[in-house]
Structures are given as structure tokens and as C-alpha cells.
PDB file of C-alpha atoms in Angstrom:
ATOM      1  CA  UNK A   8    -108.157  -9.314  46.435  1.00  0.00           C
ATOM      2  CA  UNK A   9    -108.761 -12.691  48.807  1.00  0.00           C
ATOM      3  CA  UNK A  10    -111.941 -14.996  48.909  1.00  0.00           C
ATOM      4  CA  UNK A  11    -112.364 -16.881  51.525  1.00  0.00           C
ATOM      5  CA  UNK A  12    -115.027 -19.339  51.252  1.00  0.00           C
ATOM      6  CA  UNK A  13    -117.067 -20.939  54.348  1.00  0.00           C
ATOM      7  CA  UNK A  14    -118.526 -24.484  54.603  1.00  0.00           C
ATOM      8  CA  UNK A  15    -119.986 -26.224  57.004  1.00  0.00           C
ATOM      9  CA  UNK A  16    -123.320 -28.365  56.966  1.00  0.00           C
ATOM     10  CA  UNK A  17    -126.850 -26.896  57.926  1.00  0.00           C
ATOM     11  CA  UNK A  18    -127.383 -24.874  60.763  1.00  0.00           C
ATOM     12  CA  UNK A  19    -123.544 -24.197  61.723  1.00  0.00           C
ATOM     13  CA  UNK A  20    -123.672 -20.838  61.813  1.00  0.00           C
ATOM     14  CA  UNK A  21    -122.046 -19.656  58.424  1.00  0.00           C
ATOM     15  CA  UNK A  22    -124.375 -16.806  57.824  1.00  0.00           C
ATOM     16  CA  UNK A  23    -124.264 -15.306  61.203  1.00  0.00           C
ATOM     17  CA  UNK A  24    -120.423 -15.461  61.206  1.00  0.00           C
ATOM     18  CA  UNK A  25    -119.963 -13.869  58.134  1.00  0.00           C
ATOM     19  CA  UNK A  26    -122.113 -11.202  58.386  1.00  0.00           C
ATOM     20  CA  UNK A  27    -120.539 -10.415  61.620  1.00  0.00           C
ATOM     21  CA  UNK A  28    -117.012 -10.738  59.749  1.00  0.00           C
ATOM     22  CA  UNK A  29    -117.817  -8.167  56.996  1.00  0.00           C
ATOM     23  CA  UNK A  30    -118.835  -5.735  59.593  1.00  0.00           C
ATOM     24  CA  UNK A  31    -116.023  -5.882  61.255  1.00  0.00           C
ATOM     25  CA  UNK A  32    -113.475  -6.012  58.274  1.00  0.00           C
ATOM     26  CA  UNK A  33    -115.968  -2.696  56.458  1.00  0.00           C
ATOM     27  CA  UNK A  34    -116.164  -5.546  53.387  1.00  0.00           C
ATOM     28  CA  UNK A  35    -119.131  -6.824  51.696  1.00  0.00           C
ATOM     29  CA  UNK A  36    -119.809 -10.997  51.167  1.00  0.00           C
ATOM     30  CA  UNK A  37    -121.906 -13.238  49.144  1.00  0.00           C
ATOM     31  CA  UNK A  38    -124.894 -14.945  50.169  1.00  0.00           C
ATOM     32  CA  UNK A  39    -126.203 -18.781  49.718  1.00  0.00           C
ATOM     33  CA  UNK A  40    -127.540 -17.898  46.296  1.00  0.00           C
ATOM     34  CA  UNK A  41    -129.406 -22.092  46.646  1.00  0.00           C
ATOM     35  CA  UNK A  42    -131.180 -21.102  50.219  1.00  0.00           C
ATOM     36  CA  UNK A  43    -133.764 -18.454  48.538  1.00  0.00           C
ATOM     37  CA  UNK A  44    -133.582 -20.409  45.168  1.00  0.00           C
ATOM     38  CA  UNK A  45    -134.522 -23.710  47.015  1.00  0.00           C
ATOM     39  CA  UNK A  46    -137.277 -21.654  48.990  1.00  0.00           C
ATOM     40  CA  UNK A  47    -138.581 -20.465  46.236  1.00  0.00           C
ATOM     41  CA  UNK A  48    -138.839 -23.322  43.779  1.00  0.00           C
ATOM     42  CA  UNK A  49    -138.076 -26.521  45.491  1.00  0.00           C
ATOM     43  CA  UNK A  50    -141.016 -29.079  45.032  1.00  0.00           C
ATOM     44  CA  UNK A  51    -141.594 -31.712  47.590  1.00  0.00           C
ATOM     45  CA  UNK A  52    -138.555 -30.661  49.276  1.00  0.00           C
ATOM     46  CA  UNK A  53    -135.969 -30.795  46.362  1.00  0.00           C
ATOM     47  CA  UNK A  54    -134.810 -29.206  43.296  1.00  0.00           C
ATOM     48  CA  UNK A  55    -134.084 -31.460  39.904  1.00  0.00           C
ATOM     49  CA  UNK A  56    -130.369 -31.787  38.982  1.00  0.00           C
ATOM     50  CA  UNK A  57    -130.523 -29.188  36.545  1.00  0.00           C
ATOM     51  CA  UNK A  58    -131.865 -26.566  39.193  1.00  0.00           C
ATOM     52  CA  UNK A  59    -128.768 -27.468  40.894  1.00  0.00           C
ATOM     53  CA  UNK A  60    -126.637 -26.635  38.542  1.00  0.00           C
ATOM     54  CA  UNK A  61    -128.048 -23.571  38.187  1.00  0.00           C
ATOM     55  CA  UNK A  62    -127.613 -22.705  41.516  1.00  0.00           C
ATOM     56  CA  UNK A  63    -123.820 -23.331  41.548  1.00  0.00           C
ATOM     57  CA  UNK A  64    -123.229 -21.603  38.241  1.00  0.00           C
ATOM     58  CA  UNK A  65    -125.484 -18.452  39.681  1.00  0.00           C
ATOM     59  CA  UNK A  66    -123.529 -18.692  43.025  1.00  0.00           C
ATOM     60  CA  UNK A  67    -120.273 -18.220  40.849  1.00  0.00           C
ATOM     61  CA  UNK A  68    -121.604 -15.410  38.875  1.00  0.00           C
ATOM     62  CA  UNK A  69    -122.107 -13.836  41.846  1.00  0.00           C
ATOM     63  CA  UNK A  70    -118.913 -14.241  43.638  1.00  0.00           C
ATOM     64  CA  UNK A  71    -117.588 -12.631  40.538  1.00  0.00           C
ATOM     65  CA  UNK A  72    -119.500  -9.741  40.524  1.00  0.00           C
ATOM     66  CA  UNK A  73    -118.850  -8.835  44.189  1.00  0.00           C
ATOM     67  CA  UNK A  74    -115.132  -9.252  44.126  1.00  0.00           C
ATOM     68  CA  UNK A  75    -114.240  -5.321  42.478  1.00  0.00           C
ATOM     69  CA  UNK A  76    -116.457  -3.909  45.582  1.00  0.00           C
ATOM     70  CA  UNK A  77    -114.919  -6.123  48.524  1.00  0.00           C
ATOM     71  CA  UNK A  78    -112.283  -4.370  50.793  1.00  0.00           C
ATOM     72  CA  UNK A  79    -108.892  -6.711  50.791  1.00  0.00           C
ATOM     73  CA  UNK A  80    -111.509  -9.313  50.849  1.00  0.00           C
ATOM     74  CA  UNK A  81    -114.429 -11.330  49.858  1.00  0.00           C
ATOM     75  CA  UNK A  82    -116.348 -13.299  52.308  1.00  0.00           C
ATOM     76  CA  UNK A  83    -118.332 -16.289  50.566  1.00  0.00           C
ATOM     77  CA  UNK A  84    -121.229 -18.652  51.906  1.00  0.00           C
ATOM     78  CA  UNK A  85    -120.692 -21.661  50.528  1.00  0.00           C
ATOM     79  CA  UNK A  86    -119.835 -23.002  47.050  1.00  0.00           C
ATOM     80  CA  UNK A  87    -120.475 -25.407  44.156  1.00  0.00           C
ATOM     81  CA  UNK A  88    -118.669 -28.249  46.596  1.00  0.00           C
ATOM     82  CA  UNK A  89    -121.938 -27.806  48.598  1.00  0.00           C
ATOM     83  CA  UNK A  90    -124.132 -27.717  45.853  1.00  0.00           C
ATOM     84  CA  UNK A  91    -122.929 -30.800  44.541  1.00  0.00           C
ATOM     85  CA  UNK A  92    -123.048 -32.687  48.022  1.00  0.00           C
ATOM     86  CA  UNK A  93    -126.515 -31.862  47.908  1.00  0.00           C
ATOM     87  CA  UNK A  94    -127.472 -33.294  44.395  1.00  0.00           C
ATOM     88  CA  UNK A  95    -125.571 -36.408  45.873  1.00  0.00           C
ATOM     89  CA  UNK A  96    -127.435 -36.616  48.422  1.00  0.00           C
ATOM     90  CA  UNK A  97    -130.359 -36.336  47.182  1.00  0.00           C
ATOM     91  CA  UNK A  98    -130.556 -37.893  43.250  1.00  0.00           C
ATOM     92  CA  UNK A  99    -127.507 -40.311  43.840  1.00  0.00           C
ATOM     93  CA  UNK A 100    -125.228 -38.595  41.000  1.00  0.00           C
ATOM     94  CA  UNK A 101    -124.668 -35.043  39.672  1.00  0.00           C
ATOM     95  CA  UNK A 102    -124.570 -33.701  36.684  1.00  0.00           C
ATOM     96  CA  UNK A 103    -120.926 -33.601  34.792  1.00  0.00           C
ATOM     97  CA  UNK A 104    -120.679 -29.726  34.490  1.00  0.00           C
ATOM     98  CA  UNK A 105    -121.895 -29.699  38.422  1.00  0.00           C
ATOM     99  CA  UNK A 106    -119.404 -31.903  39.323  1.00  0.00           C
ATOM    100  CA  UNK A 107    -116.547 -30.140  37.577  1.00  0.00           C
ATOM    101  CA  UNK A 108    -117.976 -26.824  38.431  1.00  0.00           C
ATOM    102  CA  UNK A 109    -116.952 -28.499  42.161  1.00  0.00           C
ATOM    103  CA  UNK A 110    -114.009 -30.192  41.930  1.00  0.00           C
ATOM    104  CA  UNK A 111    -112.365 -26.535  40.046  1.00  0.00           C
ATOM    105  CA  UNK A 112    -114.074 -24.628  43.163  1.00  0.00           C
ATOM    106  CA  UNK A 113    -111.028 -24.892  45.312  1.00  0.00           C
ATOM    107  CA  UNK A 114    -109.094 -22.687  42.905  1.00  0.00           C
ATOM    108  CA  UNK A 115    -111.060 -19.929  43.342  1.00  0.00           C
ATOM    109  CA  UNK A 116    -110.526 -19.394  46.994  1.00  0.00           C
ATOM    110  CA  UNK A 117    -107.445 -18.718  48.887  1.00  0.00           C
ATOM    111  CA  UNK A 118    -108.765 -20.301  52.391  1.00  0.00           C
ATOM    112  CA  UNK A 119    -111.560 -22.261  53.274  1.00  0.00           C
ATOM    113  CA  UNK A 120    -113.093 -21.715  56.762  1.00  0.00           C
ATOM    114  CA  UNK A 121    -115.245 -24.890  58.219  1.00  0.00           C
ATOM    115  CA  UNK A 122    -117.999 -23.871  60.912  1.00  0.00           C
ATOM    116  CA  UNK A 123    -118.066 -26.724  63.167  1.00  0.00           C
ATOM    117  CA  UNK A 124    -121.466 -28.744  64.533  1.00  0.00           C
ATOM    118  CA  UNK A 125    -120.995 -27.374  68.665  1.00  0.00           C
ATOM    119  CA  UNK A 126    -123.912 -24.621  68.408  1.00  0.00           C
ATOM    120  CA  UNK A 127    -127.516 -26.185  68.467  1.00  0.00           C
ATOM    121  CA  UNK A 128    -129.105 -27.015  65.769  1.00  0.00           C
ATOM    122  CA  UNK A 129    -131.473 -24.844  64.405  1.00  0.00           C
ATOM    123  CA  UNK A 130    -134.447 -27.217  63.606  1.00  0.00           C
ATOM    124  CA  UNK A 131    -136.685 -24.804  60.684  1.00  0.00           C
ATOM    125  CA  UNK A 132    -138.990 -26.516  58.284  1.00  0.00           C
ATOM    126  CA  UNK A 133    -136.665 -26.114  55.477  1.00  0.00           C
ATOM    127  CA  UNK A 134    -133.983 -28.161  56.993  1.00  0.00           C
ATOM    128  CA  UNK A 135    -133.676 -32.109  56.755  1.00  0.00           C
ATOM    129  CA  UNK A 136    -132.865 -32.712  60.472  1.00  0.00           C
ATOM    130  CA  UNK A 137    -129.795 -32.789  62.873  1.00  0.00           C
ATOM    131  CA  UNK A 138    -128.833 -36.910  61.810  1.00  0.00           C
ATOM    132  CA  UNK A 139    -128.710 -34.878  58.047  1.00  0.00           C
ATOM    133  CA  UNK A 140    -126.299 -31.917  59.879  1.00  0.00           C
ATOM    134  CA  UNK A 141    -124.117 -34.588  61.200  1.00  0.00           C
ATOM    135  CA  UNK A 142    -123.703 -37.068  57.967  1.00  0.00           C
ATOM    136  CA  UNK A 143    -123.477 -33.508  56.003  1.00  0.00           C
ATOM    137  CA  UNK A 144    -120.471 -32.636  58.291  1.00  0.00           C
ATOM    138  CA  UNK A 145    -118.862 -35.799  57.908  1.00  0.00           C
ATOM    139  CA  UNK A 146    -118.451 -35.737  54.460  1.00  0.00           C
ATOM    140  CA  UNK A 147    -117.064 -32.253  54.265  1.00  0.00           C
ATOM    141  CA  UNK A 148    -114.433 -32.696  56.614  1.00  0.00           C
ATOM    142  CA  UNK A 149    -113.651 -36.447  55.179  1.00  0.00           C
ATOM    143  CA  UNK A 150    -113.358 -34.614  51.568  1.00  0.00           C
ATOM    144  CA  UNK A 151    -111.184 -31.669  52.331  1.00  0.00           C
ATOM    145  CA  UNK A 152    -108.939 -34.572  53.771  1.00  0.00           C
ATOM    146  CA  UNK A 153    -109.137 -36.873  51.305  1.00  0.00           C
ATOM    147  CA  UNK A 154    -108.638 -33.931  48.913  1.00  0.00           C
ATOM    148  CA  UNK A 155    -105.457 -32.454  51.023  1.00  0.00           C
ATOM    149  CA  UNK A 156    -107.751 -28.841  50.718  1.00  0.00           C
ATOM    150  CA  UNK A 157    -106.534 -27.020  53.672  1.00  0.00           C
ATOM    151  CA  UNK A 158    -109.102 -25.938  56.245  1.00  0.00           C
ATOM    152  CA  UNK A 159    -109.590 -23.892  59.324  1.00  0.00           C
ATOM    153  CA  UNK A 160    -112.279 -25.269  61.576  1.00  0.00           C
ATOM    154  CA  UNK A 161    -113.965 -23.423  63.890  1.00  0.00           C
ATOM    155  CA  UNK A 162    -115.851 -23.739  67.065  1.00  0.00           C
ATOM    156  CA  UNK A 163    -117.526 -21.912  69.816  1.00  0.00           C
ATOM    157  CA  UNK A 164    -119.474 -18.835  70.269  1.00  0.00           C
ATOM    158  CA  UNK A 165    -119.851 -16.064  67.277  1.00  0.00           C
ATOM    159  CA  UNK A 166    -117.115 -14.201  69.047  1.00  0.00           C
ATOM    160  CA  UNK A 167    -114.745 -16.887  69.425  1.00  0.00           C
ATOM    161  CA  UNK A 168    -115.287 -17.730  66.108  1.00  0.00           C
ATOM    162  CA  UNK A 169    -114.542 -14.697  64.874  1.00  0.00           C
ATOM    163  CA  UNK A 170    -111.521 -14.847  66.763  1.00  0.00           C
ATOM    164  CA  UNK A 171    -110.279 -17.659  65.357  1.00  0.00           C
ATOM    165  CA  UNK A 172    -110.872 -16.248  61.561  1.00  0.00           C
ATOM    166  CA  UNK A 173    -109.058 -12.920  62.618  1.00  0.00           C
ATOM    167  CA  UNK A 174    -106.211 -14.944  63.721  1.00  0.00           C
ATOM    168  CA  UNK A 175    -106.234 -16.705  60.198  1.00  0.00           C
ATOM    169  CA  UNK A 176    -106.074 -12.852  58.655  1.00  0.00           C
ATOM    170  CA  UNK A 177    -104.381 -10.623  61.292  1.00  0.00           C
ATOM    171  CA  UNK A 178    -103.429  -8.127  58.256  1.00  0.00           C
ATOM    172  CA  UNK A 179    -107.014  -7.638  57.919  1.00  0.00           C
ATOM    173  CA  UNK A 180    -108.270  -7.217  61.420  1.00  0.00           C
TER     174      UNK A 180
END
């Protein structure tokens, strides 16, 4: 069984790609377990270090769970990584089991997919702005280099998105 994991900052269109991914491949994927968490509990607009934590540990629980009903694959929205860029980015530091819970990450996933900034951004109330999209882009790109993780990016509409993944998995399509 294959997880492939997708990153990209806010508003890039991770959700809406792989939803329209597991329809097409009949196989089931994991949601951003922090995006209802944050909704429901965030206070001023942020959640305390140990919140985040939970979120990536939770996030990994479920990614486990999932994996025995996927078909040849598991389709993941985000990871710890992103969990820990936000506690970063937002409290300066992150806690030690955080931050090993996201530098072990890249094991658990045999390809990571990067949706890229060239759709417009999606301004909602629960997002920190397009300047936030941008800096958050950055630093994933710059760290999967930095890191040597291979990465696909990819750009354009939903379709030629897809595309792109497809061609990354042509067994599977």
C-alpha cells in the first residue's frame, strides 16, 4: 500500500485535488485533521503548542487507520511538517515531540505532491492572508530542498493537476 502525502500552503487547492484524485483512483484519503480542530478550538486565532501537537499526533493516528481500507493507495492532506511550520510561525519554537513527530514524517510517505500558489487565493476568515500563502510556500519548497525530500509540484487547473499526479502513478490511473 502507497501514501502519498500533499503540501502546499493555504488556499492551494490540496483538498479539491485530492478529493477529485480518490474518485478517480475508487480510493479513500485523509483529511486536514488541524482545519476542523483549529475551527473548533482556536482562541484569538491560534491554538497553544500543545494543541498542536495534538493535532499532528491525531493526523497520524488517522493516516494509520485509513491505510487497510485504501485501494493501492492512500491520499493524505497534509502532515506533521505542516503542523510544525505552523507552531513556528506562530509561537517561535515547537515542541520537541512536534518537531520529531516532523522531521520522521518523510518516512511515512512514498511521494510528496506540492500544490503550487497559480490558483487565486481563497481569502475566508479563517485564513491569515495571501503575503501568509506566499511566505508559507516559500518555506516548504526551501525545506524539501534543503532536506533533498523529493517533490512533485504542481500547477494549473484541477484537471491539469490531476494530470500531472496520474503521470507520477500511471499504474494507478
Amino acid at each position: 500500500m502507497k501514501k502519498w502525502v500533499f503540501l502546499g500552503a493555504p488556499s492551494t487547492g490540496k483538498t479539491t485535488l485530492i478529493n477529485a484524485l480518490s474518485q478517480q483512483l475508487n480510493t479513500n484519503w485523509v483529511e486536514e485533521y488541524g482545519r476542523d480542530y483549529w475551527l473548533e478550538h482556536q482562541v484569538d486565532r491560534r491554538l497553544t503548542p500543545g494543541q498542536l501537537l495534538h493535532i499532528a499526533q491525531m493526523q497520524n493516528q488517522m493516516e494509520d487507520a485509513a491505510i487497510s481500507n485504501a485501494n493501492r493507495i492512500l491520499l493524505c492532506d497534509t502532515n506533521a511538517f505542516t503542523t510544525w511550520h505552523f507552531a513556528l510561525h506562530y509561537h517561535n519554537s515547537a515542541l520537541p515531540e512536534l518537531s520529531k513527530l516532523a522531521s520522521e514524517c518523510w518516512t511515512r510517505y512514498q511521494r510528496v505532491i506540492v500544490c503550487d500558489t497559480d490558483i487565486p487565493y481563497d481569502d475566508t476568515w479563517e485564513r491569515s492572508g495571501d503575503a501568509n500563502r506566499i511566505e508559507f510556500q516559500a518555506f516548504i519548497l526551501d525545506y524539501l530542498k534543503q532536506h533533498k525530500i523529493p517533490f512533485t509540484l504542481v500547477s494549473g487547473s484541477v484537471e491539469k493537476r490531476m494530470q500531472q499526479v496520474l503521470e507520477e502513478m500511471p499504474q494507478l490511473a
